[in-house]
Short mmCIF file of C-alpha atoms in Angstrom, two decimals:
data_model
loop_
_atom_site.label_atom_id
_atom_site.label_comp_id
_atom_site.label_asym_id
_atom_site.label_seq_id
_atom_site.Cartn_x
_atom_site.Cartn_y
_atom_site.Cartn_z
CA MET A 1 32.06 14.74 16.16
CA THR A 2 30.71 11.90 17.38
CA THR A 3 27.42 10.80 17.31
CA ASN A 4 25.25 8.25 19.02
CA PRO A 5 25.32 5.88 17.74
CA GLN A 6 21.96 4.09 18.97
CA ILE A 7 20.48 7.55 17.50
CA GLN A 8 22.25 7.06 14.60
CA CYS A 9 21.27 3.84 14.00
CA SER A 10 17.16 4.28 14.52
CA GLU A 11 17.39 7.19 11.64
CA VAL A 12 18.51 4.59 9.68
CA HIS A 13 15.38 2.52 10.38
CA ALA A 14 13.50 5.08 9.61
CA VAL A 15 14.28 5.18 6.54
CA ILE A 16 14.60 2.72 5.48
CA ASP A 17 11.42 1.68 6.91
CA GLY A 18 9.97 4.39 5.40
CA LEU A 19 11.42 3.54 2.05
CA ARG A 20 9.61 -0.13 2.01
CA SER A 21 6.90 1.76 3.11
CA LYS A 22 5.90 3.04 -0.10
CA TYR A 23 4.35 2.70 -3.30
CA VAL A 24 5.74 1.80 -6.47
CA LYS A 25 2.68 2.06 -9.68
CA LEU A 26 3.29 0.59 -12.66
CA PRO A 27 0.97 -0.50 -16.03
CA ARG A 28 0.29 -3.67 -13.91
CA ASP A 29 -1.47 -2.34 -11.73
CA ARG A 30 -4.03 -0.44 -14.66
CA GLU A 31 -4.01 -4.33 -16.18
CA PHE A 32 -5.42 -5.92 -12.32
CA ARG A 33 -8.18 -2.81 -11.84
CA THR A 34 -9.56 -3.18 -15.19
CA HIS A 35 -9.88 -7.35 -14.56
CA LEU A 36 -11.13 -6.14 -10.98
CA ASP A 37 -13.76 -3.28 -11.83
CA ARG A 38 -15.70 -5.67 -14.34
CA LEU A 39 -16.30 -7.85 -11.92
CA ILE A 40 -17.43 -5.20 -9.06
CA LYS A 41 -20.70 -3.93 -9.82
CA ARG A 42 -22.66 -0.53 -10.43
CA ASP A 43 -25.67 1.21 -9.41
CA ASP A 44 -27.31 3.05 -12.22
CA THR A 45 -25.22 5.69 -12.10
CA GLY A 46 -22.33 4.07 -13.00
CA ARG A 47 -20.62 3.83 -9.18
CA GLN A 48 -19.14 0.83 -8.11
CA ILE A 49 -20.87 0.13 -5.31
CA ALA A 50 -20.24 -3.71 -3.10
CA ALA A 51 -21.58 -6.39 -4.74
CA PRO A 52 -20.22 -8.46 -7.10
CA VAL A 53 -21.42 -8.59 -10.62
CA VAL A 54 -23.56 -11.59 -11.59
CA PHE A 55 -22.84 -13.55 -14.63
CA THR A 56 -25.60 -16.25 -14.80
CA SER A 57 -28.79 -16.79 -13.54
CA THR A 58 -28.24 -18.73 -11.36
CA GLY A 59 -26.10 -16.20 -9.26
CA GLU A 60 -22.47 -17.38 -10.41
CA THR A 61 -19.03 -15.07 -10.10
CA ARG A 62 -16.34 -14.69 -11.21
CA GLY A 63 -13.09 -14.51 -9.79
CA ILE A 64 -9.01 -13.62 -10.65
CA ALA A 65 -5.71 -16.01 -11.02
CA LEU A 66 -2.23 -13.12 -11.03
CA VAL A 67 0.29 -15.16 -11.28
CA ASP A 68 4.16 -14.83 -10.80
CA GLY A 69 7.93 -15.40 -9.43
CA ALA A 70 8.67 -15.52 -6.37
CA GLY A 71 9.31 -11.70 -5.35
CA GLY A 72 8.04 -10.36 -7.95
CA GLY A 73 6.18 -8.18 -5.85
CA LYS A 74 1.93 -9.13 -6.62
CA THR A 75 0.62 -9.92 -3.11
CA SER A 76 2.04 -6.02 -2.11
CA LEU A 77 -0.53 -4.63 -5.71
CA VAL A 78 -3.07 -6.53 -5.01
CA ASP A 79 -2.73 -6.26 -1.44
CA HIS A 80 -3.11 -2.13 -2.44
CA ALA A 81 -5.56 -2.38 -5.24
CA LEU A 82 -7.61 -3.88 -2.58
CA ARG A 83 -7.50 -1.36 0.14
CA GLU A 84 -7.43 1.80 -2.72
CA HIS A 85 -10.65 0.21 -4.26
CA PRO A 86 -13.43 3.15 -3.37
CA ALA A 87 -16.31 0.58 -4.28
CA LEU A 88 -15.04 -2.05 -1.19
CA GLN A 89 -13.52 0.99 1.70
CA THR A 90 -16.05 0.64 4.95
CA THR A 91 -16.04 2.83 8.36
CA GLU A 92 -19.08 0.35 8.73
CA ALA A 93 -19.05 -1.94 12.23
CA GLY A 94 -19.02 -5.05 11.30
CA ARG A 95 -18.82 -4.97 7.84
CA MET A 96 -15.41 -6.34 5.85
CA PRO A 97 -15.93 -5.67 2.20
CA TRP A 98 -12.68 -7.51 1.43
CA LEU A 99 -11.06 -10.13 3.35
CA GLY A 100 -7.54 -10.87 2.39
CA VAL A 101 -5.65 -14.52 3.97
CA ARG A 102 -2.24 -16.60 3.47
CA VAL A 103 -2.32 -19.48 2.98
CA PRO A 104 -0.96 -22.31 6.08
CA SER A 105 0.55 -24.29 7.41
CA PRO A 106 -0.10 -27.74 6.55
CA ALA A 107 -1.94 -26.60 3.06
CA THR A 108 -5.55 -28.25 3.64
CA LEU A 109 -8.57 -27.03 3.20
CA LYS A 110 -10.11 -27.88 6.75
CA SER A 111 -7.07 -25.03 7.80
CA LEU A 112 -7.36 -22.97 4.70
CA GLY A 113 -10.94 -22.64 5.97
CA LEU A 114 -10.08 -22.00 9.58
CA GLU A 115 -7.83 -18.98 8.29
CA ILE A 116 -9.96 -17.54 6.48
CA LEU A 117 -12.75 -17.91 9.96
CA ARG A 118 -10.16 -16.39 12.39
CA GLN A 119 -9.38 -13.56 10.21
CA ALA A 120 -12.41 -13.02 10.03
CA GLY A 121 -13.30 -13.07 13.08
CA TYR A 122 -15.35 -15.93 14.39
CA PRO A 123 -13.49 -17.09 18.04
CA GLU A 124 -15.32 -20.74 17.93
CA ALA A 125 -13.72 -22.03 14.57
CA ARG A 126 -11.42 -24.05 16.47
CA GLY A 127 -14.52 -26.23 17.33
CA LEU A 128 -14.65 -26.42 13.99
CA ARG A 129 -13.86 -30.60 13.66
CA HIS A 130 -15.11 -31.77 10.04
CA ALA A 131 -14.23 -29.54 6.72
CA TRP A 132 -18.32 -29.23 5.39
CA GLU A 133 -18.57 -28.14 8.64
CA ILE A 134 -15.86 -24.64 8.81
CA TRP A 135 -16.96 -24.25 4.72
CA THR A 136 -20.17 -23.26 6.30
CA GLN A 137 -19.62 -21.61 8.97
CA VAL A 138 -17.22 -19.17 6.34
CA ARG A 139 -20.00 -19.01 3.74
CA TYR A 140 -21.92 -17.65 6.24
CA ARG A 141 -19.96 -15.20 7.99
CA LEU A 142 -18.72 -13.94 5.08
CA GLN A 143 -22.06 -13.29 3.69
CA LEU A 144 -22.75 -11.61 7.75
CA LEU A 145 -19.95 -9.11 6.65
CA GLY A 146 -21.32 -8.14 3.05
CA THR A 147 -17.57 -9.53 2.07
CA VAL A 148 -17.66 -8.73 -1.85
CA VAL A 149 -13.84 -10.15 -2.43
CA LEU A 150 -12.05 -13.49 -1.02
CA TRP A 151 -8.30 -12.80 -0.96
CA ILE A 152 -6.12 -15.98 -0.70
CA ASP A 153 -2.91 -15.41 -1.28
CA GLU A 154 0.32 -17.97 -2.09
CA ALA A 155 -2.86 -19.81 -3.08
CA HIS A 156 -0.23 -22.64 -5.04
CA ASP A 157 0.17 -24.35 -1.88
CA LEU A 158 -3.51 -25.18 -1.69
CA PHE A 159 -2.33 -27.54 -5.11
CA ARG A 160 0.84 -28.68 -4.51
CA ASN A 161 0.59 -31.63 -2.33
CA GLY A 162 -2.87 -33.18 -3.70
CA SER A 163 -4.04 -35.78 -4.32
CA ALA A 164 -6.07 -35.10 -8.40
CA ARG A 165 -9.68 -36.35 -5.63
CA GLU A 166 -7.67 -32.78 -3.15
CA ILE A 167 -7.67 -30.77 -6.14
CA GLU A 168 -11.33 -31.27 -7.10
CA ASP A 169 -13.03 -30.59 -4.02
CA ILE A 170 -10.53 -27.39 -2.70
CA LEU A 171 -11.79 -25.89 -6.47
CA LYS A 172 -15.17 -27.11 -5.66
CA THR A 173 -15.28 -25.87 -2.38
CA LEU A 174 -14.42 -22.20 -4.33
CA LYS A 175 -16.86 -22.58 -6.86
CA SER A 176 -19.58 -23.22 -4.32
CA LEU A 177 -18.20 -19.69 -2.91
CA MET A 178 -18.88 -17.71 -6.14
CA GLN A 179 -22.18 -19.36 -6.61
CA GLY A 180 -26.33 -18.42 -4.68
CA GLU A 181 -27.08 -15.53 -2.05
CA GLY A 182 -24.30 -14.06 -1.05
CA ALA A 183 -21.27 -15.70 -3.79
CA VAL A 184 -18.20 -13.71 -3.25
CA ILE A 185 -14.72 -12.88 -6.11
CA VAL A 186 -11.76 -15.29 -5.34
CA ILE A 187 -9.15 -13.74 -5.87
CA LEU A 188 -5.93 -16.48 -6.04
CA THR A 189 -2.03 -15.30 -6.00
CA GLY A 190 0.73 -17.48 -6.09
CA ILE A 191 3.88 -18.82 -8.38
CA GLU A 192 3.54 -20.28 -11.90
CA THR A 193 2.06 -23.45 -10.70
CA LEU A 194 -0.61 -22.08 -9.84
CA TRP A 195 -2.48 -21.87 -13.06
CA GLN A 196 -1.28 -25.04 -15.17
CA ILE A 197 -2.17 -27.16 -11.22
CA ALA A 198 -5.86 -24.59 -11.06
CA SER A 199 -7.08 -24.78 -14.32
CA TYR A 200 -7.11 -28.54 -15.40
CA ASP A 201 -10.38 -28.40 -15.73
CA ASP A 202 -12.65 -25.74 -18.08
CA GLN A 203 -14.60 -25.06 -15.93
CA VAL A 204 -11.82 -23.32 -13.69
CA LYS A 205 -10.93 -21.61 -16.91
CA ARG A 206 -14.35 -20.40 -16.99
CA ARG A 207 -14.59 -18.54 -14.17
CA TYR A 208 -10.96 -17.05 -13.84
CA SER A 209 -9.38 -14.88 -15.69
CA ARG A 210 -5.83 -14.75 -15.72
CA ILE A 211 -2.62 -12.19 -15.39
CA GLU A 212 0.78 -13.50 -16.04
CA LEU A 213 3.00 -9.89 -14.50
CA PRO A 214 5.93 -9.51 -17.22
CA SER A 215 9.67 -10.38 -16.12
CA VAL A 216 11.33 -7.44 -15.23
CA THR A 217 13.19 -6.25 -18.96
CA MET A 218 15.80 -3.46 -19.51
CA ALA A 219 13.92 -2.34 -22.71
CA GLY A 220 11.09 -1.81 -20.77
CA ASP A 221 12.43 -1.36 -17.71
CA GLU A 222 15.61 0.12 -16.79
CA LYS A 223 14.30 3.95 -16.92
CA ILE A 224 11.50 3.24 -14.10
CA LEU A 225 13.77 1.58 -11.89
CA TRP A 226 16.77 4.25 -12.32
CA LYS A 227 14.38 6.71 -10.97
CA LEU A 228 13.89 4.64 -8.22
CA ILE A 229 17.71 4.40 -7.58
CA GLU A 230 18.15 8.06 -8.23
CA THR A 231 14.51 8.58 -5.69
CA PHE A 232 15.29 6.32 -3.05
CA SER A 233 18.58 7.69 -3.09
CA ALA A 234 17.70 11.80 -2.14
CA GLN A 235 15.43 10.37 -0.06
CA ALA A 236 17.92 8.42 2.11
CA LYS A 237 20.19 12.04 1.41
CA LEU A 238 23.18 9.81 -0.26
CA ALA A 239 24.22 10.36 -3.98
CA ALA A 240 23.08 8.70 -6.96
CA PRO A 241 26.01 6.21 -7.92
CA GLU A 242 26.60 5.86 -11.14
CA LYS A 243 24.79 4.12 -13.76
CA ASN A 244 26.65 2.45 -16.09
CA ASP A 245 26.18 -1.16 -15.84
CA LEU A 246 24.12 -0.91 -12.25
CA VAL A 247 20.33 -1.83 -13.91
CA ALA A 248 21.27 -4.36 -16.40
CA ARG A 249 22.67 -6.36 -13.31
CA LEU A 250 19.89 -5.26 -10.48
CA ILE A 251 18.06 -7.21 -13.72
CA HIS A 252 19.84 -10.24 -13.57
CA ALA A 253 20.20 -10.04 -9.12
CA GLY A 254 16.42 -10.16 -9.35
CA ARG A 255 15.46 -12.30 -10.74
CA ALA A 256 14.04 -10.41 -13.24
CA ARG A 257 10.56 -10.24 -10.40
CA PHE A 258 10.05 -6.17 -10.20
CA GLY A 259 9.79 -5.99 -5.80
CA ARG A 260 13.14 -8.61 -6.35
CA CYS A 261 14.59 -5.14 -7.98
CA ILE A 262 13.34 -3.02 -5.43
CA GLU A 263 14.17 -4.60 -1.94
CA GLN A 264 17.79 -4.65 -3.77
CA ILE A 265 17.62 -0.62 -3.67
CA ILE A 266 16.57 -0.50 -0.03
CA ASN A 267 18.80 -2.90 1.39
CA SER A 268 21.80 -1.38 -0.38
CA ILE A 269 20.60 1.94 0.94
CA GLU A 270 20.04 0.44 4.56
CA VAL A 271 24.22 -0.98 3.57
CA ALA A 272 25.50 2.87 2.83
CA LEU A 273 23.85 4.00 5.81
CA HIS A 274 24.67 2.03 8.04
CA GLU A 275 28.95 2.74 6.63
CA GLY A 276 28.38 6.53 6.98
CA ALA A 277 28.51 6.40 2.74
CA SER A 278 27.48 9.88 1.33
CA SER A 279 26.58 8.27 -1.47
CA LEU A 280 25.79 5.50 -2.86
CA GLU A 281 28.25 3.25 -4.63
CA ILE A 282 28.19 -0.60 -6.83
CA GLU A 283 30.03 -2.19 -3.66
CA HIS A 284 27.37 -1.16 -1.16
CA PHE A 285 24.77 -3.56 -3.86
CA ALA A 286 27.09 -6.01 -3.69
CA ARG A 287 27.30 -6.01 -0.09
CA SER A 288 23.62 -6.34 0.06
CA TYR A 289 23.76 -9.30 -2.43
CA ASP A 290 26.03 -10.95 -1.07
CA MET A 291 24.09 -10.73 2.49
CA GLN A 292 21.20 -12.39 0.85
CA GLU A 293 23.06 -14.97 -1.12
CA GLY A 294 25.47 -16.45 0.50
CA CYS A 295 27.08 -16.77 -3.00
CA ALA A 296 30.67 -18.03 -3.34
CA PRO A 297 33.81 -14.74 -4.51
CA GLY A 298 33.30 -14.40 -7.96
CA GLU A 299 30.30 -15.05 -7.89
CA ASN A 300 28.65 -12.48 -6.50
CA ILE A 301 26.44 -10.51 -9.82
CA PHE A 302 27.85 -6.44 -8.31
CA ARG A 303 30.64 -7.55 -9.21
CA SER A 304 31.72 -9.58 -11.52
CA PRO A 305 32.80 -8.72 -15.36
CA ARG A 306 30.76 -11.84 -16.38
CA TRP A 307 27.52 -11.12 -13.96
CA SER A 308 25.19 -11.41 -17.24
CA GLN A 309 26.49 -15.47 -17.41
CA ILE A 310 26.37 -15.98 -13.95
CA ASP A 311 23.10 -18.34 -12.49
CA VAL A 312 21.65 -16.70 -9.89
CA ASP A 313 19.42 -20.15 -9.05
CA ALA A 314 22.00 -22.14 -9.46
CA PRO A 315 22.96 -24.15 -6.16
CA ARG A 316 25.80 -22.62 -3.91
CA ARG A 317 28.49 -23.58 -2.68
CA ALA A 318 29.79 -23.78 1.03
#
């Protein structure tokens, strides 16, 4: 029996989109929620409400700095936590209990302020010329929207090329959002250099609690990763692959980052489905890895017998 390639392709896309839309909860989700919960106010009954806790007589809030390597899943973690937190949901028009932005390029204090205003629905933002005008409007806009949490993703880019003076200006500006009437909780997410740069001053260390997501390990994560391989394969109507050392290879290929490992599993399933396979095989992982990495012969982690010795971050040979 023949099949329509277009229909088959659309079915593959539907399966893969379904897998990519799933969120996998881990112990680190509970850790982040604990950090966040301590910053959100409770009413007299103990119920959390859309307001930040103030930690000083001058109305200062606190923030969170979450760091992880590229592809670790930090963005998905924070996005899921904010979307699910009961105190940060609303159906009321003109209210935005949380607002998330990604640092734009070029990454400057002005461009970040303009991006926040854009996400906050302020179309006149481009007419503002000076940083102080932009950030005055940011503060007013957040207060108008009833914003409790401001999340800045890829925050390390703000500090990457700045001078000491520029970094100080950025930190002072964020500090001002965490003080006085309308103060918000600031969440910063980025790679490891975020904390190294942003915490050069004791005031920053005092204002932000730090979370560093742990690397994926065989000892701690083999069971969950294998379970995901089995579950995702079943949902794609594929038989699971032979276990052998597949998970160990997957962790190494994924740079010990959970998000990368998940992406590798889904990409390998996509390869298998496009080939019309009935089961997921390690060769599908190898082909997916070839597409992603463009590695030289003999350096594919899912094919090489010396896979554990391969430096996944070494420059690729042409």
